[in-house]
Short mmCIF file of C-alpha atoms in Angstrom, two decimals:
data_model
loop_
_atom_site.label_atom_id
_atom_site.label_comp_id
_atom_site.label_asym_id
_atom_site.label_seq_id
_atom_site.Cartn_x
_atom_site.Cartn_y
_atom_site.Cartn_z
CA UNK A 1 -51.62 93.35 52.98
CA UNK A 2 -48.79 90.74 53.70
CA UNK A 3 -47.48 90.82 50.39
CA UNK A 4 -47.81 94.53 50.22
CA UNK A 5 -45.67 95.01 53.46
CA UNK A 6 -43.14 92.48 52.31
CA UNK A 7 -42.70 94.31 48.83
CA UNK A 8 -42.45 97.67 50.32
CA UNK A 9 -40.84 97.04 53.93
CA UNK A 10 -38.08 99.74 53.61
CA UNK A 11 -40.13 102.36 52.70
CA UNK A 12 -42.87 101.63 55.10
CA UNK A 13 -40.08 101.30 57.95
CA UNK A 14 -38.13 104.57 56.87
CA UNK A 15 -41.54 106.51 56.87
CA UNK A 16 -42.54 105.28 60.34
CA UNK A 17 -39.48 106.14 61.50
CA UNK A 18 -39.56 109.67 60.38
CA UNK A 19 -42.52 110.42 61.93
CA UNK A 20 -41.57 109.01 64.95
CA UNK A 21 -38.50 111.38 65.31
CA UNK A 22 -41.42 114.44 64.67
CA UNK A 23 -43.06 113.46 67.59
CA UNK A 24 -39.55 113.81 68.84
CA UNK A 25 -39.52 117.35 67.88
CA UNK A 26 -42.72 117.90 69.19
CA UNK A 27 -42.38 116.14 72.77
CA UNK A 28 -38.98 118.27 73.30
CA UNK A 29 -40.83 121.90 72.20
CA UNK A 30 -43.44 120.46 74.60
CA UNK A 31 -41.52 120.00 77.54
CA UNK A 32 -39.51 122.93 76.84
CA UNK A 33 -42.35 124.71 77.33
CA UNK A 34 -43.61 122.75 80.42
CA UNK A 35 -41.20 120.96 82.12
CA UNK A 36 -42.88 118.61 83.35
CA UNK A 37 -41.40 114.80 83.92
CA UNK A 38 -44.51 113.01 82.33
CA UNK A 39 -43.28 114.82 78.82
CA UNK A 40 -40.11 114.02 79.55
CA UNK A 41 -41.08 110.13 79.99
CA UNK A 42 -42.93 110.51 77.01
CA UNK A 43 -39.50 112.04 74.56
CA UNK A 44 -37.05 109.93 76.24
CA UNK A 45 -39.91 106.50 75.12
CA UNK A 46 -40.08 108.13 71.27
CA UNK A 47 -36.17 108.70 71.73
CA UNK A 48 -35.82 104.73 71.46
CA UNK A 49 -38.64 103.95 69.62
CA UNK A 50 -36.81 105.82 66.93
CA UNK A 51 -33.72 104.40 67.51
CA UNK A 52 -35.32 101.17 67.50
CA UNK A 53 -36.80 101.50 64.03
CA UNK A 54 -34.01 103.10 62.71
CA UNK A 55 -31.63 100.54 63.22
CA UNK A 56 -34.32 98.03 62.03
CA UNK A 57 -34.47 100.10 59.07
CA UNK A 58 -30.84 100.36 58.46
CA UNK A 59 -30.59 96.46 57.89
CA UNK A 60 -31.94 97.10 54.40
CA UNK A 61 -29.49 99.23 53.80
CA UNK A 62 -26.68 98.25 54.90
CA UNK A 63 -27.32 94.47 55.23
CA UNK A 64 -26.62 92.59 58.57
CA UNK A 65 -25.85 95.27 60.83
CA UNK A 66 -22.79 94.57 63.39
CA UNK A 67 -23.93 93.09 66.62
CA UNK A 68 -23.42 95.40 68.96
CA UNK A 69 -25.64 97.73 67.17
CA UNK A 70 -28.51 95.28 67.00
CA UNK A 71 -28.24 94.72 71.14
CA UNK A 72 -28.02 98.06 71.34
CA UNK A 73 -31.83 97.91 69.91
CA UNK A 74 -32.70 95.49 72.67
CA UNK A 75 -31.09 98.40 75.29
CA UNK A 76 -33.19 100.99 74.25
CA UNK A 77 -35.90 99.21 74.62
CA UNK A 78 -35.13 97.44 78.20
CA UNK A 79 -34.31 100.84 79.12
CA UNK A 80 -36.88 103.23 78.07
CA UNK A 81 -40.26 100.79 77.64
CA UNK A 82 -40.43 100.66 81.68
CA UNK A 83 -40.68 104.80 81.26
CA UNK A 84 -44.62 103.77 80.76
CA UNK A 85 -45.20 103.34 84.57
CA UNK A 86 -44.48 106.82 85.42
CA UNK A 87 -46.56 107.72 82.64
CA UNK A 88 -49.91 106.11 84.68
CA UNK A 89 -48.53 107.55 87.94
CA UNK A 90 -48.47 110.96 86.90
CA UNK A 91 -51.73 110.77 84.12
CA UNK A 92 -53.33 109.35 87.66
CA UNK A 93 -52.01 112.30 89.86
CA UNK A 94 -50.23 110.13 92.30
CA UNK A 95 -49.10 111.71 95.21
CA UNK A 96 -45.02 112.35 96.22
CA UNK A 97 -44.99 108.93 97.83
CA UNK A 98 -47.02 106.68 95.51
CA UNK A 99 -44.57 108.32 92.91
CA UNK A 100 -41.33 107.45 94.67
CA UNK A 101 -42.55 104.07 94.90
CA UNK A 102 -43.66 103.60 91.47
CA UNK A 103 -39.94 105.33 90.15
CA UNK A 104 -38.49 102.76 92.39
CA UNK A 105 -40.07 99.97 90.81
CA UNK A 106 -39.64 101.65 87.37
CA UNK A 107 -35.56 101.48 88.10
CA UNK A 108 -35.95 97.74 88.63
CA UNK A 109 -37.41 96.56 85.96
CA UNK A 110 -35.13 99.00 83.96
CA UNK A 111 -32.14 97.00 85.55
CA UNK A 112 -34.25 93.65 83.88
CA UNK A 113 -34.70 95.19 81.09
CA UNK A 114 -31.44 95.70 80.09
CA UNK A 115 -29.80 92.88 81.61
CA UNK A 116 -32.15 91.23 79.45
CA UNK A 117 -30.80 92.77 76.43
CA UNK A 118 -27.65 91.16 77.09
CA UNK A 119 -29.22 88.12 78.02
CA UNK A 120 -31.01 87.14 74.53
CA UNK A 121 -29.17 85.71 72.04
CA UNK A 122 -29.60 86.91 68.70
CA UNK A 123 -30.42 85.53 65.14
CA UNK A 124 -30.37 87.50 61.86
CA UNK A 125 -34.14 87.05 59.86
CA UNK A 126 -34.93 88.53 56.39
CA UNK A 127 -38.29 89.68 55.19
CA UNK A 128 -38.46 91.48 51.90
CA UNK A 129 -35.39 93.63 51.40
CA UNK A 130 -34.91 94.26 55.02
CA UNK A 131 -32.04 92.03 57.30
CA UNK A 132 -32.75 92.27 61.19
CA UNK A 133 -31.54 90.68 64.32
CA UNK A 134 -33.76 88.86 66.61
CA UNK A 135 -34.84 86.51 69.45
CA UNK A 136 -33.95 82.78 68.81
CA UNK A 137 -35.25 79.81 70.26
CA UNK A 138 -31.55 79.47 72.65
CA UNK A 139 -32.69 82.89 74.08
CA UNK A 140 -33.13 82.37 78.39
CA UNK A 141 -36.61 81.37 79.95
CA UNK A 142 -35.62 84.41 82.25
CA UNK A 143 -34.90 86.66 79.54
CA UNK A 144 -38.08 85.78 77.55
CA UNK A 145 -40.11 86.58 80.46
CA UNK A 146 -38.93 89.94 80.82
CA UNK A 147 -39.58 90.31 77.46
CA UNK A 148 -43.08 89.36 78.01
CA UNK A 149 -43.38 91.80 81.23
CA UNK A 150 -41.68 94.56 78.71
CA UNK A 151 -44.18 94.32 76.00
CA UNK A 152 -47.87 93.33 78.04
CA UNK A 153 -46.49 93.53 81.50
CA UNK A 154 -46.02 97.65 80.70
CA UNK A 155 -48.96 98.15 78.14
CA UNK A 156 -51.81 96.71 80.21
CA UNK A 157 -51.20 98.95 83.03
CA UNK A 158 -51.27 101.58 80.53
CA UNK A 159 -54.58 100.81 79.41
CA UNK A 160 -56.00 100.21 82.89
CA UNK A 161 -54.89 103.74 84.24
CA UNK A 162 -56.00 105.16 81.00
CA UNK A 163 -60.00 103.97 81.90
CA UNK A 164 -59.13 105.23 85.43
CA UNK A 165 -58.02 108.69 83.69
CA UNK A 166 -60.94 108.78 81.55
CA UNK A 167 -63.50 108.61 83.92
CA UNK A 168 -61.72 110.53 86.42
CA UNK A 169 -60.43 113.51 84.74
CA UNK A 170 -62.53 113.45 81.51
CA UNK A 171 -59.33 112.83 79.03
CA UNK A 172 -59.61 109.41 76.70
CA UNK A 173 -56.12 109.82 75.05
CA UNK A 174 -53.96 107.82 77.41
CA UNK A 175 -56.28 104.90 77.64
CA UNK A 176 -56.50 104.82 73.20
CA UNK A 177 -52.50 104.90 73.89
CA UNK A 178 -52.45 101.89 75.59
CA UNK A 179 -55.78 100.09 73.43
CA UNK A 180 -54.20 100.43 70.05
CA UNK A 181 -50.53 99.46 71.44
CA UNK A 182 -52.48 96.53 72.46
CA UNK A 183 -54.11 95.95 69.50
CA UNK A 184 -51.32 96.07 66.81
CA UNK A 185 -49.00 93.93 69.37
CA UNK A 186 -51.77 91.22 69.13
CA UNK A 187 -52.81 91.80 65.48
CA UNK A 188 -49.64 89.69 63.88
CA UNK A 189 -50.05 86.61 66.11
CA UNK A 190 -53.92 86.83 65.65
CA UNK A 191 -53.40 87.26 61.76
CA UNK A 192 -50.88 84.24 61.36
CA UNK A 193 -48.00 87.42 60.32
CA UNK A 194 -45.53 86.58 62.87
CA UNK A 195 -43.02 87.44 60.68
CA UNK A 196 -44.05 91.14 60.33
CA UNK A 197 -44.84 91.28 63.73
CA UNK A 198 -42.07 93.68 64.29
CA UNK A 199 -43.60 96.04 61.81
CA UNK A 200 -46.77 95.81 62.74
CA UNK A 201 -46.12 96.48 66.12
CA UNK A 202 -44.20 99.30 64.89
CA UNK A 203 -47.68 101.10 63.52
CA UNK A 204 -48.92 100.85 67.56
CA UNK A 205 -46.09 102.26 68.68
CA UNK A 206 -46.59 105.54 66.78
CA UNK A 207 -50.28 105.27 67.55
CA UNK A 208 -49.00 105.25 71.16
CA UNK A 209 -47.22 108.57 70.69
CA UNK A 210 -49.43 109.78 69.18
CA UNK A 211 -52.11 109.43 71.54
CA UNK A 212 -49.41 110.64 74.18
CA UNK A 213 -49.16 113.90 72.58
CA UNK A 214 -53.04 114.42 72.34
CA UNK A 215 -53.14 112.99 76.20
CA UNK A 216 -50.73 116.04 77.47
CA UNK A 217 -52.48 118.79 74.59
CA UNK A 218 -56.13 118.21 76.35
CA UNK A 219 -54.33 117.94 80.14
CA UNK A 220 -53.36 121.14 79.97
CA UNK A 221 -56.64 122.26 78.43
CA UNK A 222 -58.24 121.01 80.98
CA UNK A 223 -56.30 122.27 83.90
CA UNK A 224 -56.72 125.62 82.18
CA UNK A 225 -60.25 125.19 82.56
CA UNK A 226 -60.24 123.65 85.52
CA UNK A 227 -58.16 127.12 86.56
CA UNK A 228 -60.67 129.25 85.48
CA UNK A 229 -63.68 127.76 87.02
CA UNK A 230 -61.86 128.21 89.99
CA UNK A 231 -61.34 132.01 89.77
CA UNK A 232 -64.87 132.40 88.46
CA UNK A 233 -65.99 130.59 91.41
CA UNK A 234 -63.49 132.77 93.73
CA UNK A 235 -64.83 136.09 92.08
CA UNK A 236 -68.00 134.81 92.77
CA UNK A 237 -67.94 134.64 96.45
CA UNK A 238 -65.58 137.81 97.10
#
């Protein structure tokens, strides 16, 4: 499988990366139709996941990209991962308040986030045909430590309020969102791959959306049923 990836790492990045930007098209005809702000959360996190692997992508093509590009990478993702929070607060049904609170939060570790973009300092590394920037070993204690909270700081409360939202409101989707993130973010350390790590992780990350997309398909199923029970129950008594 390592050589496989290695040998075939453009294609494999270009391919993720286009169906990525579907669920792109598919979060906005969502929220089009429901505008609500846990879709929204949802597009604007696929919105720089795609620009994330697109860049990535683009170093094959192009070669070393110019810097500012590659940190702009890093700003998408300081910017937008942090959009998970929300994500729990609403899949959990917070109230006004608890949601205030948790946006609040969700601003500040936006502000880390991208601070920390400009914080790390960047290396160029090759694998196969493709040329990337990333992390080196000068990079910030403090940066690297957002960069933890922005990869397992964000994705373990996302798998946490997923069990909640499983066994509270009878929808698995979010929790699998947050599992298989998980999984793939831990499968290149586990298998000694660190070096596609980045495209590895990149397979989670559209298992994430994916699993998103289900998540807000069945909600709305089952407040539609949830709905009708109720008038039943009102015809019922009347």
């Amino acid at each position: 499988m390592h050589d496989f990836l290695v040998s075939n790492i453009q294609p494999v990045l270009w391919v993720i990366t286009g169906l990525e930007f579907l669920f792109i098209v598919l979060f906005a005809g969502l929220y089009k139709r429901t505008k609500t702000t846990v879709v929204l959360c949802m597009l604007l996190t696929t919105v720089g996941l795609v620009a994330d692997a697109s860049l990535i992508a683009l170093g094959g093509v192009v070669g070393e990209i110019p810097l500012f590009l590659a940190r702009l990478r890093f700003i998408f993702h300081g910017a937008l991962v942090p959009l998970i929070f929300p994500i729990c607060g609403y899949g959990l049904k917070l109230g006004k308040r608890a949601m205030s609170a948790l946006w609040v939060f969700t601003a500040l570790v936006m502000v880390l986030g991208i601070a920390h973009a400009f914080g790390v300092d960047l290396v160029t590394a090759s694998v196969g045909a493709n040329i990337r920037h990333t992390s080196s070993a000068m990079t910030p204690g403090w940066a690297e430590a957002i960069s933890r909270l922005l990869s397992f700081g964000t994705v373990i409360p996302l798998i946490i309020s997923g069990v909640v939202v499983w066994i509270r409101f009878k929808n698995q989707n979010l929790f699998f969102s947050g599992l298989l993130m998980f999984v793939f973010a831990a499968l290149g350390p586990a298998t000694g791959n660190m070096d596609l790590l980045f495209v590895i992780s990149m397979f989670g990350e559209l298992f994430m959306v994916l699993f998103y997309y289900l998540y807000v398909i069945k909600d709305e199923k089952l407040e539609e049923n949830n709905k009708s029970e109720y008038y039943d129950e009102e015809k019922a008594v009347s």
